[in-house]
mmCIF file of C-alpha atoms in Angstrom:
data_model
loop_
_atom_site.group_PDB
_atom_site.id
_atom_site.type_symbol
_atom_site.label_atom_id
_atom_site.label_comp_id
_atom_site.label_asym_id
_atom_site.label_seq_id
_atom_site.Cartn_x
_atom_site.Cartn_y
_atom_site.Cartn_z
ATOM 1 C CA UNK A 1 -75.259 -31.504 -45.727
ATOM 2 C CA UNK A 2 -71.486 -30.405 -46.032
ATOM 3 C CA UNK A 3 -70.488 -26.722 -46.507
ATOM 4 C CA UNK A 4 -69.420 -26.125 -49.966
ATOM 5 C CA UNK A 5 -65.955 -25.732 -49.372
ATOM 6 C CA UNK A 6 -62.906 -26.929 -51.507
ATOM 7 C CA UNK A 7 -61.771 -30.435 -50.799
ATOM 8 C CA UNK A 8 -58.185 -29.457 -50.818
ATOM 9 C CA UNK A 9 -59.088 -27.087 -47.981
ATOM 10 C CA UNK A 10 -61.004 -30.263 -46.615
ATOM 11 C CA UNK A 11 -58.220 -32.415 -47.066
ATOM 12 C CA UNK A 12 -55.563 -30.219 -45.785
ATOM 13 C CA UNK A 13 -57.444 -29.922 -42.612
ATOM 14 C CA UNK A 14 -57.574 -33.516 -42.391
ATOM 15 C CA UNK A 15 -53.552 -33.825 -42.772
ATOM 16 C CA UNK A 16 -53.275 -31.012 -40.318
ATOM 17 C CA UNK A 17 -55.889 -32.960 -37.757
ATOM 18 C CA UNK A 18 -53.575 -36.216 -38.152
ATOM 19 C CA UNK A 19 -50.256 -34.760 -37.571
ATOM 20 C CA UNK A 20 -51.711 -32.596 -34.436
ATOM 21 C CA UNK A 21 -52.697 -36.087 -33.617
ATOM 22 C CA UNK A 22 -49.186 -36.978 -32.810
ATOM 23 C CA UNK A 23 -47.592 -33.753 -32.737
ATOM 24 C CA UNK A 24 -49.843 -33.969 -29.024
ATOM 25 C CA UNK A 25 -48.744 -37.087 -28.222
ATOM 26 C CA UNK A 26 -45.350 -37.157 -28.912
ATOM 27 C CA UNK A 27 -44.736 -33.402 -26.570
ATOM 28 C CA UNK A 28 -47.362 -34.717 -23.923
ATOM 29 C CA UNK A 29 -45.464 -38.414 -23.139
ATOM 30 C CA UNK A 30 -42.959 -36.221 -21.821
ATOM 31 C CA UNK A 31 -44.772 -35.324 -18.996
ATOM 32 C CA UNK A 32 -47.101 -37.825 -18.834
ATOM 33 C CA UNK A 33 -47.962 -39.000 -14.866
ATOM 34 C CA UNK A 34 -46.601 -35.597 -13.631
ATOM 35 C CA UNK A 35 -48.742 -33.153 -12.053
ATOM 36 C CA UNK A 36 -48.619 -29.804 -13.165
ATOM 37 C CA UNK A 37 -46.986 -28.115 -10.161
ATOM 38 C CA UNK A 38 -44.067 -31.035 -10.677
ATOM 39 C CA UNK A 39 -44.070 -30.245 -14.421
ATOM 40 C CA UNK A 40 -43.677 -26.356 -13.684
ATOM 41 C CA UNK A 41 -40.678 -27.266 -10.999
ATOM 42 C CA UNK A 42 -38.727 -28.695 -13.278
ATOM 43 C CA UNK A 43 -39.611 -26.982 -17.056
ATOM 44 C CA UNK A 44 -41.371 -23.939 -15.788
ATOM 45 C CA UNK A 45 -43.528 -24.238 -18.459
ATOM 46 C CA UNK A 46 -42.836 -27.066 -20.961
ATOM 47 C CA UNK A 47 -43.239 -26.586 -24.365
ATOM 48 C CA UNK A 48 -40.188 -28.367 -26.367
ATOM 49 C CA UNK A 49 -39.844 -31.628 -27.883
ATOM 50 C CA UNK A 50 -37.617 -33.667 -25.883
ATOM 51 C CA UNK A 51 -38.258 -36.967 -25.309
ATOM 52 C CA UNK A 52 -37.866 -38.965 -22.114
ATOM 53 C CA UNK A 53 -40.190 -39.250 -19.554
ATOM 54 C CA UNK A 54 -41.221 -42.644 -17.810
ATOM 55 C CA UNK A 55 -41.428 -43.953 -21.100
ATOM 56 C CA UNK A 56 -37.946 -43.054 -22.046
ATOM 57 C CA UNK A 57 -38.625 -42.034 -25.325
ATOM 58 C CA UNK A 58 -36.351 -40.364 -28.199
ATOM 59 C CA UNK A 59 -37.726 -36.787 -28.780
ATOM 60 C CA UNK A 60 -41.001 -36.905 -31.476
ATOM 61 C CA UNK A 61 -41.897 -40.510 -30.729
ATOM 62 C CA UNK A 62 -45.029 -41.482 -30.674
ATOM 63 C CA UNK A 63 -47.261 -43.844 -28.352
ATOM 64 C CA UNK A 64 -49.990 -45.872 -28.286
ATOM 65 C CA UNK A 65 -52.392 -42.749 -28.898
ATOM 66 C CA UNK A 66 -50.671 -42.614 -32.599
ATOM 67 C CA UNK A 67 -50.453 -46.232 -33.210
ATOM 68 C CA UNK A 68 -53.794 -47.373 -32.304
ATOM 69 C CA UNK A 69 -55.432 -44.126 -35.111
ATOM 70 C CA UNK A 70 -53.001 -45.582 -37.165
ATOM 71 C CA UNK A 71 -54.001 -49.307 -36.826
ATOM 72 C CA UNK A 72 -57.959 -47.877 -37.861
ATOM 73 C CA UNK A 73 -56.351 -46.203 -40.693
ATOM 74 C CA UNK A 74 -54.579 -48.918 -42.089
ATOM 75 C CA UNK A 75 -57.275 -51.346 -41.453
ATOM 76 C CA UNK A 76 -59.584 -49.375 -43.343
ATOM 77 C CA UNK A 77 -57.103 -49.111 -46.113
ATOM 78 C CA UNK A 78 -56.198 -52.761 -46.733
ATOM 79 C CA UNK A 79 -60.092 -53.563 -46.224
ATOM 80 C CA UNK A 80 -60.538 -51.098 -48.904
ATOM 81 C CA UNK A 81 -63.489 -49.330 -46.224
ATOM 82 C CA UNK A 82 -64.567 -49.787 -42.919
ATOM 83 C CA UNK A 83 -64.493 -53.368 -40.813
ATOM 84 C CA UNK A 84 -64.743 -53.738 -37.337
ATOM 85 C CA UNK A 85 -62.762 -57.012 -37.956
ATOM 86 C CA UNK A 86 -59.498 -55.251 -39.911
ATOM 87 C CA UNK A 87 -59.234 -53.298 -37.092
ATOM 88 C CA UNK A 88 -59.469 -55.532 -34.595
ATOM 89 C CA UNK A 89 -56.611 -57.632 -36.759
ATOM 90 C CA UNK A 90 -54.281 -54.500 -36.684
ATOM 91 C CA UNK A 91 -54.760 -54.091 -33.295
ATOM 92 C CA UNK A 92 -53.799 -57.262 -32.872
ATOM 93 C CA UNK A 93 -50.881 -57.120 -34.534
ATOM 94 C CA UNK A 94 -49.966 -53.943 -33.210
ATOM 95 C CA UNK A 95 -50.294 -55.618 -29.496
ATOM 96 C CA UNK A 96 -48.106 -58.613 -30.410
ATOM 97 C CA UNK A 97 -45.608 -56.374 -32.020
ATOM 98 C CA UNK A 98 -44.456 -55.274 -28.521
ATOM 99 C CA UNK A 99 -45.823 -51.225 -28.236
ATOM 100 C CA UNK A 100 -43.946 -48.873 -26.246
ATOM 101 C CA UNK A 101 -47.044 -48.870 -24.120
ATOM 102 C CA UNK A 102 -50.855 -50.088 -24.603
ATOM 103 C CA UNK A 103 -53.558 -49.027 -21.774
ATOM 104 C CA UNK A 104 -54.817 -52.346 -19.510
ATOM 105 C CA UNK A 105 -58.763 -51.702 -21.102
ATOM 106 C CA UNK A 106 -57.119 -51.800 -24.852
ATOM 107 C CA UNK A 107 -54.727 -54.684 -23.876
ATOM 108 C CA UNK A 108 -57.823 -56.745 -22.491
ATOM 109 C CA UNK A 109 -59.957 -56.109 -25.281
ATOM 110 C CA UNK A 110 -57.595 -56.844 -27.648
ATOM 111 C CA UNK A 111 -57.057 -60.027 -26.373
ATOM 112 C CA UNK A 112 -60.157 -61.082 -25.966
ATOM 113 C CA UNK A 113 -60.272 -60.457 -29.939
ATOM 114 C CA UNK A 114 -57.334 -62.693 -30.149
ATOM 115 C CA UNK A 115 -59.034 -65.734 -27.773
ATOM 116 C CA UNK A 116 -62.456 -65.430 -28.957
ATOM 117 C CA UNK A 117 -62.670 -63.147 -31.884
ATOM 118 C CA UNK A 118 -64.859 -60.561 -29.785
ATOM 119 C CA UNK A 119 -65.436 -57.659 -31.908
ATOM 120 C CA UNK A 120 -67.610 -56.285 -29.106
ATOM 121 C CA UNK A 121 -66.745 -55.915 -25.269
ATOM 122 C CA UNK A 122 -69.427 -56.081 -23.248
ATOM 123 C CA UNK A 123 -70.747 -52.714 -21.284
ATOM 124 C CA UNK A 124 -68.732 -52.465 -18.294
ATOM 125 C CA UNK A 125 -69.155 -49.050 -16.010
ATOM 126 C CA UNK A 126 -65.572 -48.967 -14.484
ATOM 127 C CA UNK A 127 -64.106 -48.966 -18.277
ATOM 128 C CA UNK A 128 -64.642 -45.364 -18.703
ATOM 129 C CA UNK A 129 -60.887 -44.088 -20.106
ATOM 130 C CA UNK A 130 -59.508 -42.508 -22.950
ATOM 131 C CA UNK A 131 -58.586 -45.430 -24.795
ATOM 132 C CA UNK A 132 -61.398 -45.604 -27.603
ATOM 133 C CA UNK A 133 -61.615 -41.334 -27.765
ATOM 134 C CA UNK A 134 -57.445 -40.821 -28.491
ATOM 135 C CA UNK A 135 -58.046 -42.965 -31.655
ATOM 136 C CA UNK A 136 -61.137 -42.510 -33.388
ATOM 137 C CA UNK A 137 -59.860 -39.818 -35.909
ATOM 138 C CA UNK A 138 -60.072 -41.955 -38.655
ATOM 139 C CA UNK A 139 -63.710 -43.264 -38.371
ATOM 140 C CA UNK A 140 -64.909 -39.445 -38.511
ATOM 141 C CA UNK A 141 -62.427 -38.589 -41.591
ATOM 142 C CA UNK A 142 -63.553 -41.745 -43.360
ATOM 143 C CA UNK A 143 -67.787 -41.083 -42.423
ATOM 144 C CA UNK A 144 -67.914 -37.087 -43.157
ATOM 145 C CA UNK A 145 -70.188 -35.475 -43.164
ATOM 146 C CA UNK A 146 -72.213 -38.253 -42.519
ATOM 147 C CA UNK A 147 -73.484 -37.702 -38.786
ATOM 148 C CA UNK A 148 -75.340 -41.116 -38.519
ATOM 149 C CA UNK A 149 -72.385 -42.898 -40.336
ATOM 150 C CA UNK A 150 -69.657 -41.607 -38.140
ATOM 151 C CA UNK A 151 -71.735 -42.456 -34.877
ATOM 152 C CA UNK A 152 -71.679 -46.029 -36.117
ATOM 153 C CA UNK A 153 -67.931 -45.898 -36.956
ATOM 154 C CA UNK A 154 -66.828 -44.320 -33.732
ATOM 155 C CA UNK A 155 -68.640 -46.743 -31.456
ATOM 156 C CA UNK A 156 -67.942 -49.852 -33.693
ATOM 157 C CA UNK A 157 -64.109 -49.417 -32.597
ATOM 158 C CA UNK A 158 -64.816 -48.322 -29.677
ATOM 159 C CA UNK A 159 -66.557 -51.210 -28.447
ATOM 160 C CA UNK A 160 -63.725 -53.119 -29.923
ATOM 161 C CA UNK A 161 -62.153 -52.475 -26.267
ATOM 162 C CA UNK A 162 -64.353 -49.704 -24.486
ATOM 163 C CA UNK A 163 -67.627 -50.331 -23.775
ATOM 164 C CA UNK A 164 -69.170 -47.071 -21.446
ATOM 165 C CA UNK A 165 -71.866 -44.391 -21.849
ATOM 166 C CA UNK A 166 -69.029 -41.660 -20.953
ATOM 167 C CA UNK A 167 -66.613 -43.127 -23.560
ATOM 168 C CA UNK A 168 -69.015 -43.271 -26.584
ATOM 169 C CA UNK A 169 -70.274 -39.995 -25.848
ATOM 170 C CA UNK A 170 -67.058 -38.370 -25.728
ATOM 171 C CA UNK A 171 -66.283 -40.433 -29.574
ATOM 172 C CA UNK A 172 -69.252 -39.202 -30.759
ATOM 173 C CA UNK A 173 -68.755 -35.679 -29.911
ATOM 174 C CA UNK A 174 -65.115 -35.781 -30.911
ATOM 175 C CA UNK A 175 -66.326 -37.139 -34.352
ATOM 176 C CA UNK A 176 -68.169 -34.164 -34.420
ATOM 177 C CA UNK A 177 -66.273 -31.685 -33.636
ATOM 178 C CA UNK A 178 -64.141 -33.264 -36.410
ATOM 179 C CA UNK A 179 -66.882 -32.882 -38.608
ATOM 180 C CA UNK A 180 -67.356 -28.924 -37.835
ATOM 181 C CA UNK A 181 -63.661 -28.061 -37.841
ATOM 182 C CA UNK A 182 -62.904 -29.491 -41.131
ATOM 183 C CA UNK A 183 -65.899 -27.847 -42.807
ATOM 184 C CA UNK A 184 -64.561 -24.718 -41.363
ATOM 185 C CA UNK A 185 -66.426 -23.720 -38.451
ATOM 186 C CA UNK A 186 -66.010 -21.478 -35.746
ATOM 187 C CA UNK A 187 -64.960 -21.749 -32.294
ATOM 188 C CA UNK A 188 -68.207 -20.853 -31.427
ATOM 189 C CA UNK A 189 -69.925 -23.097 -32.923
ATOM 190 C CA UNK A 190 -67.754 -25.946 -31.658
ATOM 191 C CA UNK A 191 -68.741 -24.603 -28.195
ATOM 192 C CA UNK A 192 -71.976 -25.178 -28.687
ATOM 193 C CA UNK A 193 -71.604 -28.611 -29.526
ATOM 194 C CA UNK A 194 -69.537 -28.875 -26.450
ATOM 195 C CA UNK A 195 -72.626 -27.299 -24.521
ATOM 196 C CA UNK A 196 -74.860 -30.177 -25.744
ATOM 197 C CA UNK A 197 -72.725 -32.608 -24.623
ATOM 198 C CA UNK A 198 -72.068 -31.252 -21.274
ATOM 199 C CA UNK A 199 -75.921 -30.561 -21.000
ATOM 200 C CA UNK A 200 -76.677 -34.549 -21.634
ATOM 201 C CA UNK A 201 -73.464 -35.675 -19.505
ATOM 202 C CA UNK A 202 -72.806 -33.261 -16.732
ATOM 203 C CA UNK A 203 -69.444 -35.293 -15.928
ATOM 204 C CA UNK A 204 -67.671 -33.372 -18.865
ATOM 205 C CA UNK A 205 -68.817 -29.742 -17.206
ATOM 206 C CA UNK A 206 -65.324 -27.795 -17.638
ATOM 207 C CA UNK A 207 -66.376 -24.771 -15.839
ATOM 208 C CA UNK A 208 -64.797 -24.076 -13.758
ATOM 209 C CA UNK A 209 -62.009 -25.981 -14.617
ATOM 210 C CA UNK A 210 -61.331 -28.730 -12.035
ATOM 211 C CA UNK A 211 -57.305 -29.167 -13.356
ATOM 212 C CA UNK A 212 -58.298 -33.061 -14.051
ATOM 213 C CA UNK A 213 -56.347 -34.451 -16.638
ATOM 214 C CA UNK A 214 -56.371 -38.254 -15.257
ATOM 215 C CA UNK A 215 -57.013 -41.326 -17.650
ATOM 216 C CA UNK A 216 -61.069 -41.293 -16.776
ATOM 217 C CA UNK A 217 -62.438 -40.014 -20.206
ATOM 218 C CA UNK A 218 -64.197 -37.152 -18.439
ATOM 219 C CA UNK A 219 -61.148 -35.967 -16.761
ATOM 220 C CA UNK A 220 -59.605 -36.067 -20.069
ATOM 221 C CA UNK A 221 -61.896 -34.412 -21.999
ATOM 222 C CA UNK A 222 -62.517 -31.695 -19.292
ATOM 223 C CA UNK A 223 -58.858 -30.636 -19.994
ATOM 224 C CA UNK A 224 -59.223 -30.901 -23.821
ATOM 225 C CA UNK A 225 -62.022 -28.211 -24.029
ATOM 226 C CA UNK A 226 -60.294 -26.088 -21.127
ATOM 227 C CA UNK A 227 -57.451 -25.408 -23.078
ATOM 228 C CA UNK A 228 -58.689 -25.788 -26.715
ATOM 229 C CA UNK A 229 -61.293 -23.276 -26.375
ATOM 230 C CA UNK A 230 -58.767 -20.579 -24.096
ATOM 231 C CA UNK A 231 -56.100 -21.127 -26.313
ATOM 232 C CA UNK A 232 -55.592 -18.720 -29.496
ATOM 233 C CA UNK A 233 -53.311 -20.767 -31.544
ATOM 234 C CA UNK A 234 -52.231 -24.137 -32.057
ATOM 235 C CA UNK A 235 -49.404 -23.642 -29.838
ATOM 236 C CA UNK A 236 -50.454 -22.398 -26.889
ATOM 237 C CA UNK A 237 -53.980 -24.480 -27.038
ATOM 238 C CA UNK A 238 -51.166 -27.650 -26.786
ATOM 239 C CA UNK A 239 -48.935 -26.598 -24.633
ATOM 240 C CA UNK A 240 -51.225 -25.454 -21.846
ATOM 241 C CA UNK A 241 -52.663 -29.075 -22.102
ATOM 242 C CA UNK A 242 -49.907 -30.865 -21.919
ATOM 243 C CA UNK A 243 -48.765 -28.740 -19.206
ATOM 244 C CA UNK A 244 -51.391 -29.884 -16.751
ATOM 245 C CA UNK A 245 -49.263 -33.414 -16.556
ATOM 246 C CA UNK A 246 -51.882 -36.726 -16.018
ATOM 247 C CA UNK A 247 -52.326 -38.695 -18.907
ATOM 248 C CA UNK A 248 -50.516 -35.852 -21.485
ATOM 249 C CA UNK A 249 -50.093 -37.752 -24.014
ATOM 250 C CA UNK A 250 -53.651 -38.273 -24.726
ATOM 251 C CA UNK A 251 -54.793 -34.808 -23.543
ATOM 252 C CA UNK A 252 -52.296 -33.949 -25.903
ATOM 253 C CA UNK A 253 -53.402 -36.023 -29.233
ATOM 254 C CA UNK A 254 -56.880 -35.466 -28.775
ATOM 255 C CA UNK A 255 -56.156 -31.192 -28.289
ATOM 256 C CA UNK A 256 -53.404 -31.645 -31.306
ATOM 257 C CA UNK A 257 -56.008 -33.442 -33.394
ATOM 258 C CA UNK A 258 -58.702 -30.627 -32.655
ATOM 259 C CA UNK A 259 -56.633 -27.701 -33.303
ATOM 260 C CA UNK A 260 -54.702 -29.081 -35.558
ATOM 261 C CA UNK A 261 -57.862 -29.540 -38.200
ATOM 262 C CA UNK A 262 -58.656 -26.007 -37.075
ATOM 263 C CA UNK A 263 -55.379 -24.112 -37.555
ATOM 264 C CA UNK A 264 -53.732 -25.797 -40.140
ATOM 265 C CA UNK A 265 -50.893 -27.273 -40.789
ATOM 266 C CA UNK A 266 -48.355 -24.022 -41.066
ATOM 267 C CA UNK A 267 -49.842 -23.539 -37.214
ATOM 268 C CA UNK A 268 -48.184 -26.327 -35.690
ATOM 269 C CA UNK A 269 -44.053 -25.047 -34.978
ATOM 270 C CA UNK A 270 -41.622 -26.061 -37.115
ATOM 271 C CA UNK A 271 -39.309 -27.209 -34.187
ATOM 272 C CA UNK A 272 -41.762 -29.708 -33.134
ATOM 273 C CA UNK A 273 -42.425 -30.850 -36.825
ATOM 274 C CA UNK A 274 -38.386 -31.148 -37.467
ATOM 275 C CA UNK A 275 -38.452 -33.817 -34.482
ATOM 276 C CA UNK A 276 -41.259 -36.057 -35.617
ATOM 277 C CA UNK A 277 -40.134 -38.740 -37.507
ATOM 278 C CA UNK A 278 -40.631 -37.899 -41.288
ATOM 279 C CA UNK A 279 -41.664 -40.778 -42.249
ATOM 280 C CA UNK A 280 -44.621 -40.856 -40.120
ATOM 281 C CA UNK A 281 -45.357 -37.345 -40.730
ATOM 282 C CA UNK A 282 -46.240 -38.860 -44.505
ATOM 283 C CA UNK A 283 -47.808 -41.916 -43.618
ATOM 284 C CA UNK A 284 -50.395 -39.627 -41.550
ATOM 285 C CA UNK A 285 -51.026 -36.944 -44.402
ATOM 286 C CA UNK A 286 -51.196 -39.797 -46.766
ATOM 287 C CA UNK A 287 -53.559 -41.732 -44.266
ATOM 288 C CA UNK A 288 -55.989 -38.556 -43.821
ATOM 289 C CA UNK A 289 -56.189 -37.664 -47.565
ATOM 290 C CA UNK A 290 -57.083 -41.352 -48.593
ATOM 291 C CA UNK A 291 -59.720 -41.774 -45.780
ATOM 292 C CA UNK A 292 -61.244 -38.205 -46.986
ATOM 293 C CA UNK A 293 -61.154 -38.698 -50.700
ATOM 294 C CA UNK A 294 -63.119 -42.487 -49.451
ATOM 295 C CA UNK A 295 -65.869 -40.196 -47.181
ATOM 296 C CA UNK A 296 -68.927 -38.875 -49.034
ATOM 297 C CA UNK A 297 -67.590 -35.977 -48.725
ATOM 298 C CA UNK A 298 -65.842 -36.875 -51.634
ATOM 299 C CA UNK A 299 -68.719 -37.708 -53.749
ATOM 300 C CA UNK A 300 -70.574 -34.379 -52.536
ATOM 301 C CA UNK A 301 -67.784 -32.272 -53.783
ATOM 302 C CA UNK A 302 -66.050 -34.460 -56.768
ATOM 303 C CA UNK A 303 -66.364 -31.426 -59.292
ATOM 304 C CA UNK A 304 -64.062 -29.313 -56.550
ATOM 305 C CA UNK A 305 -60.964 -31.799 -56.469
ATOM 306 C CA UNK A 306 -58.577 -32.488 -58.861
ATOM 307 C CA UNK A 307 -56.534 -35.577 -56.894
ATOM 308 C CA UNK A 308 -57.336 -39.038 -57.269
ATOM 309 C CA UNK A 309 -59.939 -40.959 -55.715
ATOM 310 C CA UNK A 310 -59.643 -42.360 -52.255
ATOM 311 C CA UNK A 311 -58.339 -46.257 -52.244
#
């Protein structure tokens, strides 16, 4: 049962969770494959928008991280609600479409869509990265507050390509940590969820911090709650993620989208914001109100909104 909150608070959390999305990974691609003692040689600590690293990109551009929540959100929108087999099209598309990058475990599953119209990967141990966790935003906007619902949305596109105990359970409790943040929650409260997690799957334990922030879901996620739960603002929660180097620019959606959702939108700086294409700063509000106003959150809290219906 959702909280009785507004559902333009609801929805602005949403917007908020989308644009920390790639707010994240557009600082973290920066740095992404340093290690933090390289990244604090040469930016002491790096917290501007600039563009570059190996990727070469112009400053506020976005990756695969981005894209690939994007992809699910479109998908969902031209299906007019959730299919396993939109997505799998935009991904598709998105793949031939030449992406500034695309992780080997997406690219494979992907194509095996494309050859055989898999919608499903099957369970494979040593495909345990970040691929399926960076972009499942939009199955937990699109399911709240449904907590069965947004279990089956998560792993339906994460199977699309990721098929692991460790990656489903870090969807799912992504999904719900969406869930919590956008009805408001505390940071408490998120903790405990983490605490479940890390109870059933000791490989997420993040104390003490190890200073993992690798590609291997764990190692990723490990550096999320570090910094998320140490941080006190939207700020410094990001920049001391991106900051530990490794695969940044999905430490650094996955953190965005988190605090994000539970900061708000006039939390994330303006300098970043004025370097992120506009643009896509629209498509991704527009994107997170539509999937919310499709949820049942909607139709729990219809006398509370004012906007149009989702779709």
């Amino acid at each position: 049962m959702i909280l009785q909150l507004d559902m333009k608070e609801l929805v602005d959390r949403a917007k908020a969770a989308f644009v920390g999305l790639a707010v994240g990974d557009a600082l973290g691609a920066t740095v992404e494959f340093l290690t933090a003692s390289e990244i604090a040689a040469k930016y002491g600590v790096f917290k501007e928008m600039i563009g570059g690293g190996w990727l070469r990109l112009k400053p506020g551009q976005v990756t695969d991280d981005t894209q690939m929540a994007l992809c699910i959100a479109q998908a969902v929108r031209k299906a007019q609600g959730w299919s396993p087999e939109a997505i799998a099209h935009e991904f598709a598309a998105w793949l031939k479409s030449r992406p500034v990058d695309c992780g080997d475990t997406c690219r494979k599953g992907i194509r095996a869509f494309m050859l055989h119209g898999t919608l499903e990967t099957p369970y494979n141990k040593w495909d345990g990265g970040n691929g399926a966790a960076m972009r499942m935003l939009p199955a937990a906007l699109l399911s709240l507050p449904d907590a069965e619902l947004m279990k089956k949305y998560v792993l339906e596109q994460a199977h699309i390509t990721h098929n692991q105990h460790l990656s489903d359970a870090a969807c799912i409790c992504l999904g719900s940590l969406t869930h919590l943040i956008l009805q408001g929650f505390s940071k408490s409260r998120l903790r405990r969820e983490v605490d479940g997690l890390t109870a059933r799957f000791p490989s997420f334990t993040f104390e003490p911090y190890r200073g993992l922030a690798g590609a291997y879901v764990a190692d990723t996620m490990q550096t999320v709650f570090h910094y998320f739960f140490k941080g006190k603002s939207f700020e410094e929660c990001l920049v001391g993620t991106v900051n530990q180097g490794g695969d940044a620019d999905t430490t650094g959606a996955i953190c965005g989208m988190l605090a994000g959702g539970y900061y708000g939108m006039e939390a994330i700086p303006g300098r970043w914001l004025k370097k992120m294409d506009k643009k896509l700063l629209a498509e991704l509000q527009e994107h997170a109100e539509q999937l919310v106003l499709a949820s049942p959150a909607f139709r729990q809290n219809q006398g509370s909104w004012g906007g149009s219906r989702g779709f």
